[in-house]
mmCIF file of C-alpha atoms in Angstrom:
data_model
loop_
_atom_site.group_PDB
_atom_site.id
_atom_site.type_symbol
_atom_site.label_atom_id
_atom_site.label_comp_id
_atom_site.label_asym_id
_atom_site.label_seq_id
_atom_site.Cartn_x
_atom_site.Cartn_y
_atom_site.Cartn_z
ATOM 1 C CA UNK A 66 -149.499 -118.466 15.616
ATOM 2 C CA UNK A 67 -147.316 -117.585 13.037
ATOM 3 C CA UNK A 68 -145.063 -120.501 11.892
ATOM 4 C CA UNK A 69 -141.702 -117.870 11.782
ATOM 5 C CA UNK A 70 -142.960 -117.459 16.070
ATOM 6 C CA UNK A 71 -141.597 -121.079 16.980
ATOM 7 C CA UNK A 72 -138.330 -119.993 15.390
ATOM 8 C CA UNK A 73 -137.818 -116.300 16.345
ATOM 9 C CA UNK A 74 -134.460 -115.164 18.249
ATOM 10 C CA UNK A 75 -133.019 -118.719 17.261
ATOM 11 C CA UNK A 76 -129.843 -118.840 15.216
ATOM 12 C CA UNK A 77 -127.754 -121.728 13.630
ATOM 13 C CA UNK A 78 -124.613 -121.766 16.529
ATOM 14 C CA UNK A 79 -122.134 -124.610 15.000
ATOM 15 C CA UNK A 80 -122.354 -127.573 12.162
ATOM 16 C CA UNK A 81 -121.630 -131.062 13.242
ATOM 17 C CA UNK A 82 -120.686 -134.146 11.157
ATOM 18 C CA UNK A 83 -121.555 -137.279 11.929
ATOM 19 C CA UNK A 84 -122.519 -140.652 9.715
ATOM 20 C CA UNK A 85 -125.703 -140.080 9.378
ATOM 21 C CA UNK A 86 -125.105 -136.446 7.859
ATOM 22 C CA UNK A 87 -124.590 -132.958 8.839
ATOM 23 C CA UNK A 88 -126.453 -131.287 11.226
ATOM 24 C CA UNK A 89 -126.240 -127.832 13.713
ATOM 25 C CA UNK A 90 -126.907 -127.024 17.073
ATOM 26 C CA UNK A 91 -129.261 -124.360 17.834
ATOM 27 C CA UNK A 92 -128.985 -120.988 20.439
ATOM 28 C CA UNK A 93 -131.576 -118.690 21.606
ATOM 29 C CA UNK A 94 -130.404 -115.192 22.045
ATOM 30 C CA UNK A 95 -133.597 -113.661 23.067
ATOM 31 C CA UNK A 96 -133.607 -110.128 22.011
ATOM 32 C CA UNK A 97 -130.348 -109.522 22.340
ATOM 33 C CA UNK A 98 -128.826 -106.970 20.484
ATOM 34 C CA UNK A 99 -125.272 -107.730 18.342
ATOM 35 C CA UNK A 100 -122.795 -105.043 19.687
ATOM 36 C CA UNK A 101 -119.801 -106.839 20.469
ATOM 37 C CA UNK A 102 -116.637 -106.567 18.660
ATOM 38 C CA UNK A 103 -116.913 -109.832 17.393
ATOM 39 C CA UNK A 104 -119.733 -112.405 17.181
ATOM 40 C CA UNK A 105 -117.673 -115.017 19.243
ATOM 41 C CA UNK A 106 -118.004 -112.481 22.547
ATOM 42 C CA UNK A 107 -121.981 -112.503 21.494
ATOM 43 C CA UNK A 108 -122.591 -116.104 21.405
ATOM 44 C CA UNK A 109 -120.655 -115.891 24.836
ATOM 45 C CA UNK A 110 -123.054 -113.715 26.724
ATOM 46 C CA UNK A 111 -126.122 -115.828 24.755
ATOM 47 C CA UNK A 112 -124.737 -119.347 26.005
ATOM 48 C CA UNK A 113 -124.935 -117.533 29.480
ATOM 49 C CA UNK A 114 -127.803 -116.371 29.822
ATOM 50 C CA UNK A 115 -128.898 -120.459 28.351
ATOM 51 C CA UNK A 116 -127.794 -122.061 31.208
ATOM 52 C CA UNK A 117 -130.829 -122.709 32.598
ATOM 53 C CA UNK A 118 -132.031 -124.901 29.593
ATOM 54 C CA UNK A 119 -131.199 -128.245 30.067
ATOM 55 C CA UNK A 120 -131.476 -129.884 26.636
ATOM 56 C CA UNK A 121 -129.434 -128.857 23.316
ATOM 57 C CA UNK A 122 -131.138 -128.259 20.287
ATOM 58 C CA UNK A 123 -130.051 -129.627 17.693
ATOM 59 C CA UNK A 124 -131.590 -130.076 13.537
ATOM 60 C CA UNK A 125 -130.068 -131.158 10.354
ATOM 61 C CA UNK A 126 -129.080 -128.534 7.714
ATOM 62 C CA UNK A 127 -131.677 -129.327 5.488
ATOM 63 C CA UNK A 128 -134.334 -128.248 8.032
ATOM 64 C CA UNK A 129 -132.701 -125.233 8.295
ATOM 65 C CA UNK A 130 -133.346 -124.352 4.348
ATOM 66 C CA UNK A 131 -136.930 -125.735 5.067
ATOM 67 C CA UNK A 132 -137.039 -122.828 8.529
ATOM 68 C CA UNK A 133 -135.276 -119.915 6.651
ATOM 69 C CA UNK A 134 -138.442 -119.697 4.567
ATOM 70 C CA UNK A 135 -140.821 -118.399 7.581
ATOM 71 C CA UNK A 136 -138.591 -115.985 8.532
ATOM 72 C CA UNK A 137 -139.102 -112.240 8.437
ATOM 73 C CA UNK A 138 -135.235 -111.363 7.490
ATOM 74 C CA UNK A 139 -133.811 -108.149 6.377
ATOM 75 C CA UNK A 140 -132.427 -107.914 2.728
ATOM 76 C CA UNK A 141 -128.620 -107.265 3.515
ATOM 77 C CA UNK A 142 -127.974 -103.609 3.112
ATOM 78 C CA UNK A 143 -123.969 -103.835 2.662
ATOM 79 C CA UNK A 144 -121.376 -106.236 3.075
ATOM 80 C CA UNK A 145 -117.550 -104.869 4.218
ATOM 81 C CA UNK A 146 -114.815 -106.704 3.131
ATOM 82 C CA UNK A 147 -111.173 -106.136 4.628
ATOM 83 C CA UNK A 148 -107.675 -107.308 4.676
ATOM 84 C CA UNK A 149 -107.553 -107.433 8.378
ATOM 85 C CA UNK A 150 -106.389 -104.677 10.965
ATOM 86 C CA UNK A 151 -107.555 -102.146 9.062
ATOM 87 C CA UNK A 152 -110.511 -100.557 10.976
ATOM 88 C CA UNK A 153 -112.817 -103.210 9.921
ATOM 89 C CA UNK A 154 -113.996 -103.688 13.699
ATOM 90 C CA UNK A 155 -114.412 -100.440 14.704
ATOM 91 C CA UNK A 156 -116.270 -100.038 11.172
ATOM 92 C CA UNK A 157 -118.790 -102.636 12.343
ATOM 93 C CA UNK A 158 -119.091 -101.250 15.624
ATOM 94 C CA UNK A 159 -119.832 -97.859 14.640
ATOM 95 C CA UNK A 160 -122.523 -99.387 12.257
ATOM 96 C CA UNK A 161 -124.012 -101.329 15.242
ATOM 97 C CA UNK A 162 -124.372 -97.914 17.370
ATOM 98 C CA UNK A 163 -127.330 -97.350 15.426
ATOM 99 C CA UNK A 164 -130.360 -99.101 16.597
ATOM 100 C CA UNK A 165 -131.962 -99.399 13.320
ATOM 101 C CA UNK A 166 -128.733 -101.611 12.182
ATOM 102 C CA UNK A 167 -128.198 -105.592 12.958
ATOM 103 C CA UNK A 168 -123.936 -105.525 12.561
ATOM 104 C CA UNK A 169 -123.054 -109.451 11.786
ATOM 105 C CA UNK A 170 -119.226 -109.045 12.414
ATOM 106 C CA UNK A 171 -117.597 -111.888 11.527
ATOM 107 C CA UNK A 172 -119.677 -114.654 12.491
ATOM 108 C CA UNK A 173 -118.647 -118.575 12.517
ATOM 109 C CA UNK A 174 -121.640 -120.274 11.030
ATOM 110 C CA UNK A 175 -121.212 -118.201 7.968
ATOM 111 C CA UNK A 176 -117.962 -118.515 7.545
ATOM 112 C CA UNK A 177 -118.203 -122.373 8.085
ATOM 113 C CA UNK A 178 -121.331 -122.666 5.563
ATOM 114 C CA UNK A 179 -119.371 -120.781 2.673
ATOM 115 C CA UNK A 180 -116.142 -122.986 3.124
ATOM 116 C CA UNK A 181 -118.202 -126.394 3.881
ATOM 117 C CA UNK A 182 -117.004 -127.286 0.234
ATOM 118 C CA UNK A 183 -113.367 -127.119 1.206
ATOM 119 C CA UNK A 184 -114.019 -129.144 4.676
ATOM 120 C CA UNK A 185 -116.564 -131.878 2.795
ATOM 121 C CA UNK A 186 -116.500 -132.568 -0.478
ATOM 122 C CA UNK A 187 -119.857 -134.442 -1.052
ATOM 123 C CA UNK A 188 -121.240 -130.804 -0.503
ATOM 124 C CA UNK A 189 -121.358 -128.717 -3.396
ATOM 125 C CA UNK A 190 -120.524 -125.080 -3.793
ATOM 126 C CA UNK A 191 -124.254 -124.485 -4.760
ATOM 127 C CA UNK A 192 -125.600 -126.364 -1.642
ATOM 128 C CA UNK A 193 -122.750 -124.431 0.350
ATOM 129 C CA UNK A 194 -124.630 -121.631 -0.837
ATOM 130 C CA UNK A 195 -127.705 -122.439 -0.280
ATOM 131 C CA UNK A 196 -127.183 -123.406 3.806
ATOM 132 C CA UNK A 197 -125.660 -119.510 3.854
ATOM 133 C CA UNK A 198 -128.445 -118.016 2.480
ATOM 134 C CA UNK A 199 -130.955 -119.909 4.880
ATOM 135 C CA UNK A 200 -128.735 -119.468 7.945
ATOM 136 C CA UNK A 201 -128.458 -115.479 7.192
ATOM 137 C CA UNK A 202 -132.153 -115.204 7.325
ATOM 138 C CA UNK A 203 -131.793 -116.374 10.683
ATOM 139 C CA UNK A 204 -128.635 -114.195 11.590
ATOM 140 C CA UNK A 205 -130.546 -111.031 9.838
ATOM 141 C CA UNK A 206 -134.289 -111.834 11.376
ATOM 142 C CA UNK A 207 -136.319 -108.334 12.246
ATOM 143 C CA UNK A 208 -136.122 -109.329 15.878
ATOM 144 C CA UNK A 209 -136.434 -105.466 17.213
ATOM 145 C CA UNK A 210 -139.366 -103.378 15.648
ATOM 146 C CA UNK A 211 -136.811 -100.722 15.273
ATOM 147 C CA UNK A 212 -134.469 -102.723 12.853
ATOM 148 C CA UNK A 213 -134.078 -102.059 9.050
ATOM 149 C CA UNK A 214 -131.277 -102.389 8.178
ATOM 150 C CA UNK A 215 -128.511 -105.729 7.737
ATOM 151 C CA UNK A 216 -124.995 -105.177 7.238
ATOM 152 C CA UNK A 217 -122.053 -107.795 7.114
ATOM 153 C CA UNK A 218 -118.598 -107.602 7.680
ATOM 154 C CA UNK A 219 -116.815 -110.582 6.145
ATOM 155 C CA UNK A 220 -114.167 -112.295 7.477
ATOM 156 C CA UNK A 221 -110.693 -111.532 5.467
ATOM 157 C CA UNK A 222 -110.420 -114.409 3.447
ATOM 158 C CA UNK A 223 -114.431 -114.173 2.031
ATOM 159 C CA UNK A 224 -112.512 -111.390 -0.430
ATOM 160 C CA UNK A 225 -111.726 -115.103 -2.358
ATOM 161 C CA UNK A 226 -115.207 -115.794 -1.882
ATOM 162 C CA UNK A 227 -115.987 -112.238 -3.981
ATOM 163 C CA UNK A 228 -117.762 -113.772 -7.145
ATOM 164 C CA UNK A 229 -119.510 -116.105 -5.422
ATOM 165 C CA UNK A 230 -121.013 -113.058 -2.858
ATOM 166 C CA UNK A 231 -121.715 -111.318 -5.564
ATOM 167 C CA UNK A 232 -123.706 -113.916 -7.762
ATOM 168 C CA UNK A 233 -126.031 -114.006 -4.466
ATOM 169 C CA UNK A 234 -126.278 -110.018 -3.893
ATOM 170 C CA UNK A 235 -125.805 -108.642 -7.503
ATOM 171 C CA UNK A 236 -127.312 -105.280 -6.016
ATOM 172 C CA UNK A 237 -125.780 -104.852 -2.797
ATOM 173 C CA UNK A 238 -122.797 -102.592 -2.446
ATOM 174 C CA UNK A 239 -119.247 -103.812 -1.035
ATOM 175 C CA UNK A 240 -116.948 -101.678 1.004
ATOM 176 C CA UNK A 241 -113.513 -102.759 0.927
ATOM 177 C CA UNK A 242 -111.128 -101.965 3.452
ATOM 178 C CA UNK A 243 -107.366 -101.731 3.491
ATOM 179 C CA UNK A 244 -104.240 -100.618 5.047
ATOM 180 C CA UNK A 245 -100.651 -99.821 4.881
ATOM 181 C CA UNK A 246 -99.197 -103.473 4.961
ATOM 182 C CA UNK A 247 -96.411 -102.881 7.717
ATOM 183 C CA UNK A 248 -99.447 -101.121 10.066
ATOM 184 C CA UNK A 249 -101.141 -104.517 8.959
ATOM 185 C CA UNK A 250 -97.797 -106.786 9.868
ATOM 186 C CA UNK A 251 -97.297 -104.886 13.315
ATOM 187 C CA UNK A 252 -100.350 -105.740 14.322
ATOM 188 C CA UNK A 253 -100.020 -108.996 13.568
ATOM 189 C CA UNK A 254 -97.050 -109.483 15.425
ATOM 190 C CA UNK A 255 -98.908 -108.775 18.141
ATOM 191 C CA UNK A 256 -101.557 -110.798 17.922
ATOM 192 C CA UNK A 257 -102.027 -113.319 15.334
ATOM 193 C CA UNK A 258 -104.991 -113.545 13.612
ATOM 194 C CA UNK A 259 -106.010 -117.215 11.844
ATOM 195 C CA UNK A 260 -105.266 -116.013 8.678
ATOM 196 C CA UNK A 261 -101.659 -115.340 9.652
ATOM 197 C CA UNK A 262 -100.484 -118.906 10.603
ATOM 198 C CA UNK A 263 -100.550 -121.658 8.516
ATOM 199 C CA UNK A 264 -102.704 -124.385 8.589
ATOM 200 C CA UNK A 265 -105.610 -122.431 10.373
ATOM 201 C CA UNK A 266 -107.372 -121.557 7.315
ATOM 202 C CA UNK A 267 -106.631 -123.341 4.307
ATOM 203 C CA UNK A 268 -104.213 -122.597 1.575
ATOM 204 C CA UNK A 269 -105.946 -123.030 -1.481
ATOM 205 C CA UNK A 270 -108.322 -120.714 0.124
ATOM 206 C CA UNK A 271 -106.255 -117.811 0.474
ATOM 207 C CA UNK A 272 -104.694 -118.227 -3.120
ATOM 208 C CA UNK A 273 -101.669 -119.606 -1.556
ATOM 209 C CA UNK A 274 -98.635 -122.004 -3.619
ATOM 210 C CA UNK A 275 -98.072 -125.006 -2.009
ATOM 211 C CA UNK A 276 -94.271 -123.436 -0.717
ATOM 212 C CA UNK A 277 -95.920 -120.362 0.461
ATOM 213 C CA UNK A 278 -98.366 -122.593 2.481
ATOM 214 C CA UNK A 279 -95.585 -124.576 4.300
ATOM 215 C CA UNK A 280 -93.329 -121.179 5.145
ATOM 216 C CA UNK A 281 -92.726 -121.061 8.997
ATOM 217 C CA UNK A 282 -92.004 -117.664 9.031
ATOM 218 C CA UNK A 283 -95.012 -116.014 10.464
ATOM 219 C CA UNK A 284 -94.291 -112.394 8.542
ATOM 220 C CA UNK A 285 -93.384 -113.633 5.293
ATOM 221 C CA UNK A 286 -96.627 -115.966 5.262
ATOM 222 C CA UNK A 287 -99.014 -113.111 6.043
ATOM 223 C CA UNK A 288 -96.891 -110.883 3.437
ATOM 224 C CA UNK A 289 -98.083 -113.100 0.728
ATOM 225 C CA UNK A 290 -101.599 -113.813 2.284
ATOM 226 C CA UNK A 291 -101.923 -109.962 2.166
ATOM 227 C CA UNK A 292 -100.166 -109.766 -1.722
ATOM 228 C CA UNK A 293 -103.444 -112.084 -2.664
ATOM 229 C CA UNK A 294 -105.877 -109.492 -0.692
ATOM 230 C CA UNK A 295 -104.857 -106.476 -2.475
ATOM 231 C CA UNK A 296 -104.641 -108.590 -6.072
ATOM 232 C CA UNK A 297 -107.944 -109.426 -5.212
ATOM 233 C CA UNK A 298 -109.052 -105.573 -4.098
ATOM 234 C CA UNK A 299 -107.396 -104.351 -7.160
ATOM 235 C CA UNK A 300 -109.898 -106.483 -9.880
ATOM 236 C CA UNK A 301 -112.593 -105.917 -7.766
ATOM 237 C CA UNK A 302 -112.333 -102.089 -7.674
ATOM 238 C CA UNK A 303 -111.498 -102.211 -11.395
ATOM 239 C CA UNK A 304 -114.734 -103.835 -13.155
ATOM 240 C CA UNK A 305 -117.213 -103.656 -10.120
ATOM 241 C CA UNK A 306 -118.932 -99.932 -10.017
ATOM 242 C CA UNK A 307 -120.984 -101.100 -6.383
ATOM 243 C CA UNK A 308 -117.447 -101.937 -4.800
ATOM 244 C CA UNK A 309 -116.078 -98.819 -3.022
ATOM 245 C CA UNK A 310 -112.602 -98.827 -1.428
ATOM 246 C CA UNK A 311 -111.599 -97.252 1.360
ATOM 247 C CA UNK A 312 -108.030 -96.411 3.083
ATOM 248 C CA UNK A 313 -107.237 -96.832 6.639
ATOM 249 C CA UNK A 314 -106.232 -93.106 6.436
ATOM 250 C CA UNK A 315 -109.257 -91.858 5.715
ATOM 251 C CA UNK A 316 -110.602 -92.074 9.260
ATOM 252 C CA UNK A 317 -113.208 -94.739 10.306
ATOM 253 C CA UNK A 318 -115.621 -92.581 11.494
ATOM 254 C CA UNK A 319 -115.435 -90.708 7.862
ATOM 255 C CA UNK A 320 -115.837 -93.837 5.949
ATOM 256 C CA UNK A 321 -118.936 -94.717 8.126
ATOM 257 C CA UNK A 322 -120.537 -91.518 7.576
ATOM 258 C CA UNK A 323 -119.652 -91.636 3.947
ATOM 259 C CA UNK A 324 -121.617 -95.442 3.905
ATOM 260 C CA UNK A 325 -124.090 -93.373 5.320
ATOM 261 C CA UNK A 326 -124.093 -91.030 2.496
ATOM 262 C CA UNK A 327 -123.287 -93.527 -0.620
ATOM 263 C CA UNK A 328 -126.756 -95.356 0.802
ATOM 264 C CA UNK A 329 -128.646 -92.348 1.511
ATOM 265 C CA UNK A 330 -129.201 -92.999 5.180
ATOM 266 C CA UNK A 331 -130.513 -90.614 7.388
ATOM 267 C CA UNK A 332 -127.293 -89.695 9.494
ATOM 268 C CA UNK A 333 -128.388 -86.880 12.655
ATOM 269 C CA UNK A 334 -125.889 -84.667 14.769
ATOM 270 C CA UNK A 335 -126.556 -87.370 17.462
ATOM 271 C CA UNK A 336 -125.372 -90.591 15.598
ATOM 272 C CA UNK A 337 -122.654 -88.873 13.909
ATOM 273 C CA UNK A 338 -121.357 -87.546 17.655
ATOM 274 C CA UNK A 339 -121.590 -91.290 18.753
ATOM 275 C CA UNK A 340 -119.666 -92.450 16.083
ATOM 276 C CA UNK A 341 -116.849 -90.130 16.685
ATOM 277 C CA UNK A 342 -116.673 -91.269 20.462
ATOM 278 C CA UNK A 343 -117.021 -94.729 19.939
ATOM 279 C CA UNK A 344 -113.530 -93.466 17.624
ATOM 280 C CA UNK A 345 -111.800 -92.543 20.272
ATOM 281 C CA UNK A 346 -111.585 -96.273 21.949
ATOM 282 C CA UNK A 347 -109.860 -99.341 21.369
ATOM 283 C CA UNK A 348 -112.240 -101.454 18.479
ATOM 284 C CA UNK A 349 -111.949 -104.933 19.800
ATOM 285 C CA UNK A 350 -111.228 -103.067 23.516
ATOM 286 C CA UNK A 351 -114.122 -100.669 23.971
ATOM 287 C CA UNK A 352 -113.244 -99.792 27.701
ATOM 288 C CA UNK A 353 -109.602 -98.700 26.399
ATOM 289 C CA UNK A 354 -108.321 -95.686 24.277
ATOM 290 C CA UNK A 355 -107.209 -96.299 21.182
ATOM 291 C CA UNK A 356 -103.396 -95.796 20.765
ATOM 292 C CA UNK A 357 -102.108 -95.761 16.926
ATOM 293 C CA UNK A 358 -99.009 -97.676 15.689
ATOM 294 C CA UNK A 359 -96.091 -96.323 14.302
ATOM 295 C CA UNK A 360 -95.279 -96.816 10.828
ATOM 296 C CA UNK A 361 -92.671 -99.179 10.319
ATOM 297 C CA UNK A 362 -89.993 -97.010 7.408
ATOM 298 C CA UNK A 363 -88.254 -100.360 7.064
ATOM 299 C CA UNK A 364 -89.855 -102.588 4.172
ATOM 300 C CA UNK A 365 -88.541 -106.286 4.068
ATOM 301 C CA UNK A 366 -88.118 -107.777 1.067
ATOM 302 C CA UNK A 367 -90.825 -109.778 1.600
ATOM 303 C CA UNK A 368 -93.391 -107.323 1.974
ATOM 304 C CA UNK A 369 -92.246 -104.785 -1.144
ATOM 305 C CA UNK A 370 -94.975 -107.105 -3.239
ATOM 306 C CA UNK A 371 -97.476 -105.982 -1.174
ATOM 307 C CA UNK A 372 -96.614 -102.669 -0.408
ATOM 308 C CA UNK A 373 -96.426 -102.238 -4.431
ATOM 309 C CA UNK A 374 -100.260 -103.773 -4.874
ATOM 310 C CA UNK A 375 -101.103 -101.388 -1.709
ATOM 311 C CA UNK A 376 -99.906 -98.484 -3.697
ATOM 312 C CA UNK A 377 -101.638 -99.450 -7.139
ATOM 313 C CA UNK A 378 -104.523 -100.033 -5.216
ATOM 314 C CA UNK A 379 -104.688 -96.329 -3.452
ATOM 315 C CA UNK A 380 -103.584 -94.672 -6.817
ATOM 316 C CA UNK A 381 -106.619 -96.640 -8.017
ATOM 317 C CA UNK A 382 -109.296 -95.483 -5.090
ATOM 318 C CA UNK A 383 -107.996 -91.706 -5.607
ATOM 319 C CA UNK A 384 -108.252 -91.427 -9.546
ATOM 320 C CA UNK A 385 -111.927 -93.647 -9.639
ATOM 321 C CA UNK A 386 -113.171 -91.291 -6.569
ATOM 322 C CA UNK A 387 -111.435 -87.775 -8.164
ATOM 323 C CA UNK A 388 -113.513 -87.815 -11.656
#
């Protein structure tokens, strides 16, 4: 038996600290495929259907680098960055309608491995690397016969986390994803993301001053969260020719079938069909139709930074993509 057999359909679920080091607790999620809106609501149904075992499993990090290395993992095909409420979900849902796809959409362990620096600082940014790497192969393991491909969507704030993503996949293109930052504010106002409140995600993090890190006001503090994402888009898009941008505007469903394209992915009248219905409902809400805001006309003073980078930004997407 293969040694990669003792391991297959495991995945790294959460890191723990204790005095005697860091360590992770393990979840078997059979062959389950990843088609929720967010990898929270998939760990969900996989805890489920583990009720029945009665111990935890639980390893150190290190054997985790010392697992990765028997396991049969897809190269990742393309990683989508966003600045949050900007299609990103439905973008990763659309990408998980085909069966040949693993989507990773946002997923915690990932997230917590590439900020582990920030949260313990006798780990290094290279070891932080190093625990992503090994816990991707486990995330992206060829667990269906019928998989090929492995794409991530990052959370928001991994756009800060750009040159280190690209040191590790110096071939792999980036989409980048963006939006009209009132549509992004409305939706915020209706449902916070962590990002958006202070103190959830830290402040050095999201490129933030220490007086924009302390502002109580909930719409000013994403204003300037959201004035670091486009800076950060705009540099990117500038000196990197595998980063593509893409607008809001353009349509979802377009921007998946131009991924599609840009890769040179075999896209039938079927999938492409699929993709367009899947369009027509509610990304984090599959059950409900999909209902667009209205555009906010008012622009607080707050915002105008923003709105200015937005606009350099989209001037910059249309001239790179008209030549």
């Amino acid at each position: 038996m293969e040694p990669s057999s003792f391991l297959a359909n495991w995945i790294p679920l959460r890191r723990q600290s204790s005095a005697t080091g860091l360590s992770c607790d393990w979840l078997h999620v059979a062959e389950k495929r990843f088609t929720e809106p967010f990898f929270e609501e998939t760990i969900a149904k996989c805890r489920y259907a583990n009720q029945h075992r009665r111990y935890k499993v639980v390893s150190s990090l290190d054997s985790l680098l010392l697992w990765s290395k028997d396991m049969d993992a897809i190269p990742v095909t393309a990683i989508i960055f966003h600045v949050s409420r900007c299609g990103s979900t439905l973008f990763s849902q659309l990408l998980a309608a085909d069966e040949k796809n693993i989507a990773l959409s946002e997923v915690p362990f990932l997230d917590d491995m590439l900020r582990l620096p920030y949260q313990q600082k006798n780990v290094s940014t290279k070891e932080a690397e190093s625990y992503f790497q090994a816990a991707l192969a486990f995330y992206g393991q060829r667990r269906l016969e019928e998989q090929e491909r492995l794409f991530i969507k990052a959370d928001c704030w991994h756009l800060h986390f750009y040159e280190q993503l690209r040191q590790l996949f110096p071939s792999v293109p980036f989409f980048l994803l963006y939006r009209e930052p009132m549509a992004v504010l409305q939706s915020q106002q209706r449902q916070r993301g962590l990002q958006s409140v202070p103190g959830l995600i830290e402040a050095g993090l999201l490129g933030l001053t220490e007086e924009q890190s302390r502002d109580t006001n909930l719409d000013r503090y994403m204003s300037n969260v959201l004035t670091g994402f486009f800076q950060k888009m705009i540099g990117i898009a500038e000196k990197d020719p595998l980063a593509i941008p893409l607008n809001y505007d353009g349509g979802i469903s377009n921007h998946v079938k131009r991924l599609y394209q840009q890769l040179g992915l075999p896209l039938d009248k079927n999938l492409e069909d699929t993709f367009i219905e899947r369009s027509r409902f509610h990304a984090k809400r599959p059950q409900q139709s999909f209902d667009e805001l209205q555009k906010s006309q008012n622009i607080p003073a707050y915002a105008r930074r923003a709105m200015a980078l937005y606009q350099q930004l989209d001037q910059l997407t249309k001239t790179r993509f008209s030549t």
